[in-house]
CSV table of C-alpha atoms in Angstrom, one decimal:
chain,number,residue,atom,x,y,z
T,23,ALA,CA,14.8,-5.7,-4.0
T,24,ASN,CA,11.5,-4.1,-4.6
T,25,PRO,CA,8.7,-5.5,-2.5
T,26,ARG,CA,6.1,-3.7,-4.7
T,27,ALA,CA,7.3,-5.7,-7.7
T,28,SER,CA,7.2,-9.1,-5.8
T,29,ARG,CA,3.3,-8.6,-5.7
T,30,THR,CA,2.6,-6.9,-8.8
T,31,THR,CA,4.5,-8.8,-11.4
T,32,PRO,CA,3.0,-12.1,-10.4
T,33,PHE,CA,-0.8,-10.3,-10.6
T,34,ILE,CA,0.1,-8.9,-14.2
T,35,ALA,CA,1.7,-12.2,-15.3
T,36,LYS,CA,-1.5,-14.2,-14.2
T,37,ALA,CA,-3.8,-11.4,-15.7
T,38,GLU,CA,-2.0,-11.5,-19.1
T,39,GLN,CA,-1.2,-15.2,-18.7
T,40,VAL,CA,2.4,-14.7,-19.8
T,41,PRO,CA,5.2,-16.2,-17.5
T,42,PHE,CA,7.2,-12.9,-17.1
T,43,LEU,CA,9.0,-14.3,-14.1
T,44,ASN,CA,10.0,-17.4,-15.8
T,45,ILE,CA,11.1,-15.2,-18.7
T,46,ALA,CA,12.9,-13.0,-16.7
T,47,THR,CA,14.8,-15.4,-14.9
T,48,LYS,CA,16.2,-17.3,-17.9
T,49,VAL,CA,17.1,-14.0,-19.2
T,50,MET,CA,18.9,-13.1,-16.1
T,51,ILE,CA,21.0,-16.3,-15.7
T,52,GLY,CA,22.1,-16.1,-19.6
T,53,ALA,CA,20.2,-19.2,-20.7
T,54,ASN,CA,17.9,-17.1,-23.1
T,55,LYS,CA,17.8,-13.7,-24.4
T,56,LEU,CA,14.7,-11.4,-24.5
T,57,LYS,CA,14.0,-11.7,-28.5
T,58,ASP,CA,13.9,-15.6,-27.9
T,59,PHE,CA,10.3,-15.1,-26.4
T,60,THR,CA,7.2,-14.3,-28.1
T,61,ILE,CA,4.7,-12.8,-25.9
T,62,ASP,CA,1.1,-13.0,-26.6
T,63,ARG,CA,-0.9,-11.0,-24.4
T,64,LYS,CA,-4.4,-12.4,-23.7
T,65,LEU,CA,-6.2,-9.9,-21.5
T,66,GLU,CA,-9.6,-8.6,-22.7
T,67,GLY,CA,-10.9,-6.1,-20.3
T,68,TYR,CA,-9.2,-4.9,-17.3
T,69,ALA,CA,-7.5,-6.5,-14.0
T,70,ILE,CA,-7.7,-4.2,-11.1
T,71,LYS,CA,-5.6,-4.8,-7.9
T,72,VAL,CA,-7.6,-3.8,-5.0
T,73,PRO,CA,-6.4,-3.9,-1.2
T,74,VAL,CA,-8.4,-6.3,1.1
T,75,PHE,CA,-8.1,-5.4,4.8
T,76,SER,CA,-8.2,-8.1,7.4
T,77,PHE,CA,-10.6,-6.5,9.9
T,78,ASP,CA,-10.7,-9.5,12.0
T,79,LYS,CA,-7.4,-8.5,13.2
T,80,PHE,CA,-8.6,-5.3,14.9
T,81,PRO,CA,-11.3,-5.6,17.6
T,82,ASN,CA,-13.8,-3.0,18.0
T,83,VAL,CA,-13.4,-1.9,14.2
T,84,ASP,CA,-16.6,-1.5,12.0
T,85,LYS,CA,-16.3,-4.3,9.6
T,86,ASN,CA,-19.0,-2.7,7.3
T,87,LEU,CA,-15.9,-0.8,5.8
T,88,GLY,CA,-14.3,-4.1,4.7
T,89,PRO,CA,-15.0,-6.4,2.0
């Protein structure tokens, strides 16, 4: 399994407002074929995935570097 995909795919699905994981699951179990789905993307603009570091877990760290 790709741990990166497990975080990126839900992010993209939420930004695009398309249930990609539900679609993929139905295709993988054979309930539907990919051509059975229409994907209307609704993203206007940009969706940016940014790391957030929890500086509270690290004592004596300059928290001005964090969000």
